[in-house]
Short mmCIF file of C-alpha atoms in Angstrom, two decimals:
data_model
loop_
_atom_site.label_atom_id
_atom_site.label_comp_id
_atom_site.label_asym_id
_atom_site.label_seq_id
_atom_site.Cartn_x
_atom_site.Cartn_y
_atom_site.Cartn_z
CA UNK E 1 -7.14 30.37 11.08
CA UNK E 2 -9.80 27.82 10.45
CA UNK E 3 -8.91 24.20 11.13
CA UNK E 4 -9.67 20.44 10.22
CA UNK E 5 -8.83 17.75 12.37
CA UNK E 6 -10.65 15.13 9.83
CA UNK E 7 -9.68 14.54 6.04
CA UNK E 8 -12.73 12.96 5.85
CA UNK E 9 -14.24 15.55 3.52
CA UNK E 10 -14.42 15.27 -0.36
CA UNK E 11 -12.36 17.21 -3.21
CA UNK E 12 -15.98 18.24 -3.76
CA UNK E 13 -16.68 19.62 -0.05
CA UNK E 14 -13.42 21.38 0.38
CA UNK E 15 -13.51 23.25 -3.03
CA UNK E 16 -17.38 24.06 -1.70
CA UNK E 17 -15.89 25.78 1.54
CA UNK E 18 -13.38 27.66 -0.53
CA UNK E 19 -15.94 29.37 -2.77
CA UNK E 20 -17.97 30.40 0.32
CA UNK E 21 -14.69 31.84 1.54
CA UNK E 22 -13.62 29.11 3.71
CA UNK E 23 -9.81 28.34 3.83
CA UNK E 24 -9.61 25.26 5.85
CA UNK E 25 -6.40 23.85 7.01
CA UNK E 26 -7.35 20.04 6.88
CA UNK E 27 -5.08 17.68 8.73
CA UNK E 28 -5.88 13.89 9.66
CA UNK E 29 -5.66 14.24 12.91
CA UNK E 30 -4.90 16.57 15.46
CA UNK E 31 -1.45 14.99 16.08
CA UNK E 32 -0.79 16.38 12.96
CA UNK E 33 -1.30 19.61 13.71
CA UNK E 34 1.71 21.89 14.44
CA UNK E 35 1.89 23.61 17.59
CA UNK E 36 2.65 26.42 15.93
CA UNK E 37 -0.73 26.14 13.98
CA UNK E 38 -3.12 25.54 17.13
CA UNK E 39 -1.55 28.54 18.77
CA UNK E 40 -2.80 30.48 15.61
CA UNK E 41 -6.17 28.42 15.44
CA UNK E 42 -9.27 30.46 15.80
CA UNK E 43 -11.83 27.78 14.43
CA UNK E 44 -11.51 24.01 14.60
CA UNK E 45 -13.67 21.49 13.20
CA UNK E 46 -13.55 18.15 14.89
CA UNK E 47 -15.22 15.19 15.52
CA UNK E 48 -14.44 16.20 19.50
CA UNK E 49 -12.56 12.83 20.97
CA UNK E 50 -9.59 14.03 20.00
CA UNK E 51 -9.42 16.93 22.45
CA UNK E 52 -8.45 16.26 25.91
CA UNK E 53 -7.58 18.38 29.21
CA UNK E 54 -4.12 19.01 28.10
CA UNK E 55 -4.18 19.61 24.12
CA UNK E 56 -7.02 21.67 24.34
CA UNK E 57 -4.73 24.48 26.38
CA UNK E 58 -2.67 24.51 22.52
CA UNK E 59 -5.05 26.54 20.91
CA UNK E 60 -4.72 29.77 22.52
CA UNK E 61 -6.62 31.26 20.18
CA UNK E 62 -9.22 29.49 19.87
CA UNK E 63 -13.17 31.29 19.50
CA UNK E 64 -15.22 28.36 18.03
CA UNK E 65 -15.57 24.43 17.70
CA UNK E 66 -17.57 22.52 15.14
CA UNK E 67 -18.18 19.33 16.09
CA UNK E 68 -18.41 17.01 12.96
CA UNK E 69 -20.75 14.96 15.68
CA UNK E 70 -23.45 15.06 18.02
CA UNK E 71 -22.13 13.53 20.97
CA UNK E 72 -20.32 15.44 23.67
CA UNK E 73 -19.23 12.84 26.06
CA UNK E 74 -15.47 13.20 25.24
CA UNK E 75 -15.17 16.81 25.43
CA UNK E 76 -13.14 17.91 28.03
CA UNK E 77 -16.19 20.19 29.75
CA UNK E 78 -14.20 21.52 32.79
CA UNK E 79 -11.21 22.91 30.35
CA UNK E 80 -13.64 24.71 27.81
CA UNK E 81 -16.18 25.71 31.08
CA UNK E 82 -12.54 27.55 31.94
CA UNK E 83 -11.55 28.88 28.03
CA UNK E 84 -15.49 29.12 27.43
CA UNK E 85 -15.25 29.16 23.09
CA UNK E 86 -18.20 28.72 21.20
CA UNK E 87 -19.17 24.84 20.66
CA UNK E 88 -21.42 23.96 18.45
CA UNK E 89 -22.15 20.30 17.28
CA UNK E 90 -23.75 18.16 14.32
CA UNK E 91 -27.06 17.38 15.67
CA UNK E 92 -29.81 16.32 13.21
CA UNK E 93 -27.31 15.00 10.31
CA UNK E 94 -28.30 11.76 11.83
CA UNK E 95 -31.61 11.75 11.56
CA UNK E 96 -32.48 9.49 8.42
CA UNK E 97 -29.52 7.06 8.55
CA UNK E 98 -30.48 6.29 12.44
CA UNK E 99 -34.17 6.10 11.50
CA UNK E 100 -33.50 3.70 8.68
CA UNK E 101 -31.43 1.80 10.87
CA UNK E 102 -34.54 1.58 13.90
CA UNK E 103 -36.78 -0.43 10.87
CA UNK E 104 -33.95 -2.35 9.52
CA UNK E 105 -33.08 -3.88 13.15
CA UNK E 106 -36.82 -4.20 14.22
CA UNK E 107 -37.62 -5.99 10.95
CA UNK E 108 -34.78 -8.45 11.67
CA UNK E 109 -36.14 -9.75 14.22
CA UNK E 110 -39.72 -9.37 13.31
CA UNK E 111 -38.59 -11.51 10.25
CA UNK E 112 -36.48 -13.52 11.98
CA UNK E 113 -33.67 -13.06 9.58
CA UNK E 114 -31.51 -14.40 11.79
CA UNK E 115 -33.40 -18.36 11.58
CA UNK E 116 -33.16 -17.47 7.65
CA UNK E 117 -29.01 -16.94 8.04
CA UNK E 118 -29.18 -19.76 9.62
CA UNK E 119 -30.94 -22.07 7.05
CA UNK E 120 -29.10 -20.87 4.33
CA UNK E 121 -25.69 -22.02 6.06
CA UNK E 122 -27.18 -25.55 6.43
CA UNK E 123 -29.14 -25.26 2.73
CA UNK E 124 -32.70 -25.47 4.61
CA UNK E 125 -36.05 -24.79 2.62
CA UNK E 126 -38.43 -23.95 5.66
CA UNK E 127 -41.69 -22.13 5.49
CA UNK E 128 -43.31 -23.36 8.24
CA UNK E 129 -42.57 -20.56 10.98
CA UNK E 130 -44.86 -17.17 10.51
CA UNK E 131 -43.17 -14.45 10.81
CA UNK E 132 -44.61 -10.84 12.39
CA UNK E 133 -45.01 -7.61 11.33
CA UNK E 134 -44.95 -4.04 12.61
CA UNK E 135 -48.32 -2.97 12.40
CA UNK E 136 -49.80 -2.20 16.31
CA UNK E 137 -46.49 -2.96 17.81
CA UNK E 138 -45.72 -0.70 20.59
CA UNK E 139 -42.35 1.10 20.49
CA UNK E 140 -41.35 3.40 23.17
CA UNK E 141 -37.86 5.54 22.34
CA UNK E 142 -36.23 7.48 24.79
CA UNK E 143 -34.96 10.50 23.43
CA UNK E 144 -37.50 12.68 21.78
CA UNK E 145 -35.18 14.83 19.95
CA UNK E 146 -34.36 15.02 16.49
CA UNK E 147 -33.13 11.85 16.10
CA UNK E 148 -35.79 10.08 17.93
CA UNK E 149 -38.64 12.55 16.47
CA UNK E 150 -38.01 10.97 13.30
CA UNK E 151 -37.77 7.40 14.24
CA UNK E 152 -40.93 7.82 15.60
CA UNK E 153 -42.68 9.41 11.92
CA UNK E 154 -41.20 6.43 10.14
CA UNK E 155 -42.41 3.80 13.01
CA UNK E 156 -45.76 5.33 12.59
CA UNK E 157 -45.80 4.96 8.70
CA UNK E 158 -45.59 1.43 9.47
CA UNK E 159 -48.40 1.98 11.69
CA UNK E 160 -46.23 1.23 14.87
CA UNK E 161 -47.61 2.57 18.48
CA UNK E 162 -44.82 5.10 19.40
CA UNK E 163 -44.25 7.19 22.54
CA UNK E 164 -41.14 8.88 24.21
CA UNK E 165 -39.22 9.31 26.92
CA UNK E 166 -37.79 13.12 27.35
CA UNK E 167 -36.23 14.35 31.07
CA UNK E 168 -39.33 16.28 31.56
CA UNK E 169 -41.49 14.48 30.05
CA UNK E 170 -42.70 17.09 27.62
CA UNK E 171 -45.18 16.22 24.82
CA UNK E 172 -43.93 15.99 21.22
CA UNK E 173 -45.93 15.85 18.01
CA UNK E 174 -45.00 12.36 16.81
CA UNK E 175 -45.33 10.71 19.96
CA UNK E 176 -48.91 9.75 20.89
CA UNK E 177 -47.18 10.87 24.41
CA UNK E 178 -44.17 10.90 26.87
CA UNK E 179 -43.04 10.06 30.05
CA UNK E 180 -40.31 11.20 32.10
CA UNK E 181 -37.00 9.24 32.95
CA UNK E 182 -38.59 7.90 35.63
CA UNK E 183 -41.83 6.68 34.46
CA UNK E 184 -40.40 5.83 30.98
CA UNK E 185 -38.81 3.44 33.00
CA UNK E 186 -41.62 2.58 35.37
CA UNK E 187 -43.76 1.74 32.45
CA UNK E 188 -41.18 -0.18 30.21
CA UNK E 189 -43.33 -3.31 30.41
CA UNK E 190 -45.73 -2.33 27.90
CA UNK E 191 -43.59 -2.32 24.87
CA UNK E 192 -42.44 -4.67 22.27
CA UNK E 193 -39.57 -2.50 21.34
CA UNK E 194 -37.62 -0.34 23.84
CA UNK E 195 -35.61 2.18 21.81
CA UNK E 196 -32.56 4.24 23.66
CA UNK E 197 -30.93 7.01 21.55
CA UNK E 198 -30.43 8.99 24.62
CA UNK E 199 -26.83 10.72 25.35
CA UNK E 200 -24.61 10.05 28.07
CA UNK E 201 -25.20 12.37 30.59
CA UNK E 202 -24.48 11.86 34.43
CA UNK E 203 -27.91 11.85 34.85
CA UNK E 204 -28.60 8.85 32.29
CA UNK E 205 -25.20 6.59 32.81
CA UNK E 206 -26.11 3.10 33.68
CA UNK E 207 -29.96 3.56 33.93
CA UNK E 208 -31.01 0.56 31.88
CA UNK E 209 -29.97 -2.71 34.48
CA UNK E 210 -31.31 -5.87 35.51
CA UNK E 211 -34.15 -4.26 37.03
CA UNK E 212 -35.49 -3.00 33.68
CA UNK E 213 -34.79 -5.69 31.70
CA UNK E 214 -37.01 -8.14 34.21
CA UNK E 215 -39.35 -5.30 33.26
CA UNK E 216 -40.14 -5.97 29.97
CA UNK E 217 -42.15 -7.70 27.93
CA UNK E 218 -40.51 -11.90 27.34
CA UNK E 219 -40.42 -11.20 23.62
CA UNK E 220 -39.58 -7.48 24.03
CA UNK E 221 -36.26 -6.36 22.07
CA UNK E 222 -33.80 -3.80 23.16
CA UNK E 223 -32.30 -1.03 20.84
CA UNK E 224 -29.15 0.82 21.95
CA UNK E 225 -28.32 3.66 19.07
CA UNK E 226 -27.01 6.27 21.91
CA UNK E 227 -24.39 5.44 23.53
CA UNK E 228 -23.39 2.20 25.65
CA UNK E 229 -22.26 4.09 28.75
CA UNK E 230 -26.33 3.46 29.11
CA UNK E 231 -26.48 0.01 29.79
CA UNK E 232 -25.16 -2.38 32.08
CA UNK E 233 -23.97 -4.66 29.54
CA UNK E 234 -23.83 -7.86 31.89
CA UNK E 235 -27.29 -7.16 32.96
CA UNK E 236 -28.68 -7.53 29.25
CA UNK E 237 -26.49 -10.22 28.25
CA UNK E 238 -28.36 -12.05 31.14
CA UNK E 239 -31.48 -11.52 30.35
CA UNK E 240 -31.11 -12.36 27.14
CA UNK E 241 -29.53 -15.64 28.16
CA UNK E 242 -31.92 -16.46 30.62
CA UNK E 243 -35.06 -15.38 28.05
CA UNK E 244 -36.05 -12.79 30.08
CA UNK E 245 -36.33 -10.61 26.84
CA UNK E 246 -36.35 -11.65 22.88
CA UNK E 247 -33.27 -9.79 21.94
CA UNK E 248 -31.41 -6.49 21.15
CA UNK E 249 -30.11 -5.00 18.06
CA UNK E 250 -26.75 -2.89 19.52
CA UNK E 251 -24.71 -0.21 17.75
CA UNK E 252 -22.92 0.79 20.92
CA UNK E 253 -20.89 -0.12 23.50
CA UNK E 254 -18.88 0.43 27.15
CA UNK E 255 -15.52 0.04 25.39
CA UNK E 256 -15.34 0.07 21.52
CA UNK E 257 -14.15 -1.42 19.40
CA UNK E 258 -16.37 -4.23 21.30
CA UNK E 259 -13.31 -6.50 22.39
CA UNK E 260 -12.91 -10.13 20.92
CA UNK E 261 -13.69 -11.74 24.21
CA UNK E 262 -16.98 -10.21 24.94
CA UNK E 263 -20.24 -12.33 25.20
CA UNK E 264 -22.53 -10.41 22.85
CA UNK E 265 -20.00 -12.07 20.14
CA UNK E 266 -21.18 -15.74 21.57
CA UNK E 267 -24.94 -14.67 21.93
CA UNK E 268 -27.08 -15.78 19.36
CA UNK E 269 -30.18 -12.84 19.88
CA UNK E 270 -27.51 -10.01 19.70
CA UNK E 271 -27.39 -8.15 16.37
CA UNK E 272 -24.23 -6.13 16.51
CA UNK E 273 -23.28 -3.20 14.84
CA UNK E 274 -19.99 -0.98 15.09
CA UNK E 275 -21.07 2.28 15.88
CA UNK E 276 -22.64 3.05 12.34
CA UNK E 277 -26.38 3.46 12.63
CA UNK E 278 -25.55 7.30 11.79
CA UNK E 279 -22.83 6.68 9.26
CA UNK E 280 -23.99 7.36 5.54
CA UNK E 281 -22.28 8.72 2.60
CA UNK E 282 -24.05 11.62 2.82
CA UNK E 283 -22.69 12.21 6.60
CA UNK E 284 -19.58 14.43 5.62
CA UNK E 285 -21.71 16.78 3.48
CA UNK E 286 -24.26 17.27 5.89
CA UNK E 287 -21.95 18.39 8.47
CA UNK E 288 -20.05 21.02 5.63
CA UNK E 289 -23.59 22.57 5.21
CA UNK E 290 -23.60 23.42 9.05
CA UNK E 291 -20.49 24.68 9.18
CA UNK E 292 -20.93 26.90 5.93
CA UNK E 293 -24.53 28.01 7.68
CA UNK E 294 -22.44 28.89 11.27
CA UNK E 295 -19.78 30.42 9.52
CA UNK E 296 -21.57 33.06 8.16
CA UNK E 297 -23.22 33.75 11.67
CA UNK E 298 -20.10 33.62 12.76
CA UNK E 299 -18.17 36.17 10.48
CA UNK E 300 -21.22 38.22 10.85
CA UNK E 301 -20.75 38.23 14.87
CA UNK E 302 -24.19 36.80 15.39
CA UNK E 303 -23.19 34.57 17.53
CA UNK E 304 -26.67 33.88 18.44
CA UNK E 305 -27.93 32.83 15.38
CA UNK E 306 -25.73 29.81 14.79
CA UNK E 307 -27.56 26.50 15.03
CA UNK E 308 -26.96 23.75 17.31
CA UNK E 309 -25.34 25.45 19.83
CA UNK E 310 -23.82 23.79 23.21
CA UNK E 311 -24.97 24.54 26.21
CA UNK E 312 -21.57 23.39 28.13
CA UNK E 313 -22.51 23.62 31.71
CA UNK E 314 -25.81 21.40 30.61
CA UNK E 315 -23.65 18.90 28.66
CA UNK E 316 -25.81 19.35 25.65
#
């Protein structure tokens, strides 16, 4: 038995599954889902936070999970270490939404459409302020996988200076060259945009402080697109405060939704976004044309063959 824990796909997707042969039991959530139907489930498709250390022991059946994501930070890794399914996940869906989203928030503040909001509240005609662009800035993005590979083609179309940041510091084509953790870090100064798309990983939580923000360039920005487990949030909303660094342009965060009371609301450099640089229209489809490609594999018994397999003792 194959099942959803999303009705986020389309009439269009589902009747798409079907004709390849794939009956999918689609339910909104997994609350939904009888107990009676997990014990029988053999397949799930989920977007993973909605399996914890005590549900997960349901689905006694269970052989294979397709994550509709690419994060694994809510997947309950001891449990399936234990029940040891196949897990695979949604990596490089992402790619052009998150790359489109890198320009959009570097030309906002290279534009400094934020002074323009501002103007228009108060009806203000001024064009006395130049404004940059992103030709020979220097952009350094850790995370050199798929998502950050293709940030780093479209920052070079605008003729951008782009390196990366990998654990081992292994080179990559669109990078003019990378660093490890470590010296990623050490070298941080140099950059006018410091790009993090970088999973949470016990190895990566908290790494970007106060220490790295003094680091940096005064009219550096800071992009968060990973995750926010990254950062520590007071840290950057000091140095912002204290003009230590330009800005940041944030899509994620500790706790989220990012709660009412919380000072990135109040600070005036801060371009929020709720956890959508990845969301497109096109997102649902994407992850359908995975699945259908698995499946196959799958039905076939070539287990090996399936894409974007989870390594779950590595966390990714």
């Amino acid at each position: 038995m194959i099942v959803s824990t999303s009705d986020e796909f389309s009439t269009l997707d589902i009747e798409s599954m079907k004709e390849t042969g794939i009956d999918v039991k689609i339910f909104s959530c997994i609350e939904e889902v009888p107990l009676s139907v997990r014990k029988e489930t053999e397949v799930l498709v989920t977007f993973g936070n909605d399996l914890n250390e005590k549900n997960i022991y349901d689905f006694e059946r269970l052989k294979w999970i397709q994550l509709l994501s690419a994060g694994l930070e809510d997947l309950p890794f001891m449990q399936l270490q234990e029940i040891k399914p196949v897990v695979s996940n949604a990596k490089g869906i992402h790619t052009r939404p998150m790359a489109e989203y890198l320009i959009s928030t570097m030309l906002y503040f290279e534009k400094d459409f934020n002074r323009y909001s501002k103007l228009k509240k108060d009806k203000v005609w001024d064009r006395s302020v130049f404004v940059g662009e992103l030709v020979n800035r220097k952009v350094l993005i850790f995370g050199t996988g798929t998502i950050g590979a293709e940030m780093a083609k479209v920052c070079s179309f605008f003729d951008c200076e782009v390196d990366g940041v990998n654990t081992t510091g292994a080179e990559h084509p669109q990078f003019n060259r990378a660093f490890t953790l470590e010296d990623g870090l050490k070298n941080i100064g140099s950059y006018d945009y410091v790009v993090s798309v970088l999973p949470l990983t016990p190895n990566t939580k908290n790494m970007f402080t106060k220490l790295e923000f003094e680091r940096m360039k005064k009219n550096a920005v800071f992009i968060n697109a990973g995750r926010g487990g990254l950062v520590n949030e007071a840290d950057l909303a000091h140095s912002i405060e204290q003009g230590q660094i330009k800005g940041a342009a944030l899509d994620v965060f500790v706790q989220e939704p990012l709660p009412k009371s919380h000072y990135f609301w109040d600070l005036d450099n801060v371009l929020i976004t709720p956890h959508m640089s990845a969301k497109s229209i096109h997102y649902l489809t994407r992850c359908k044309e995975i699945f259908e490609q698995n499946y196959k594999h799958y039905e076939n018994g070539n287990i090996e063959e399936m894409i974007n397999l989870v390594d779950l003792h590595r966390y990714y």
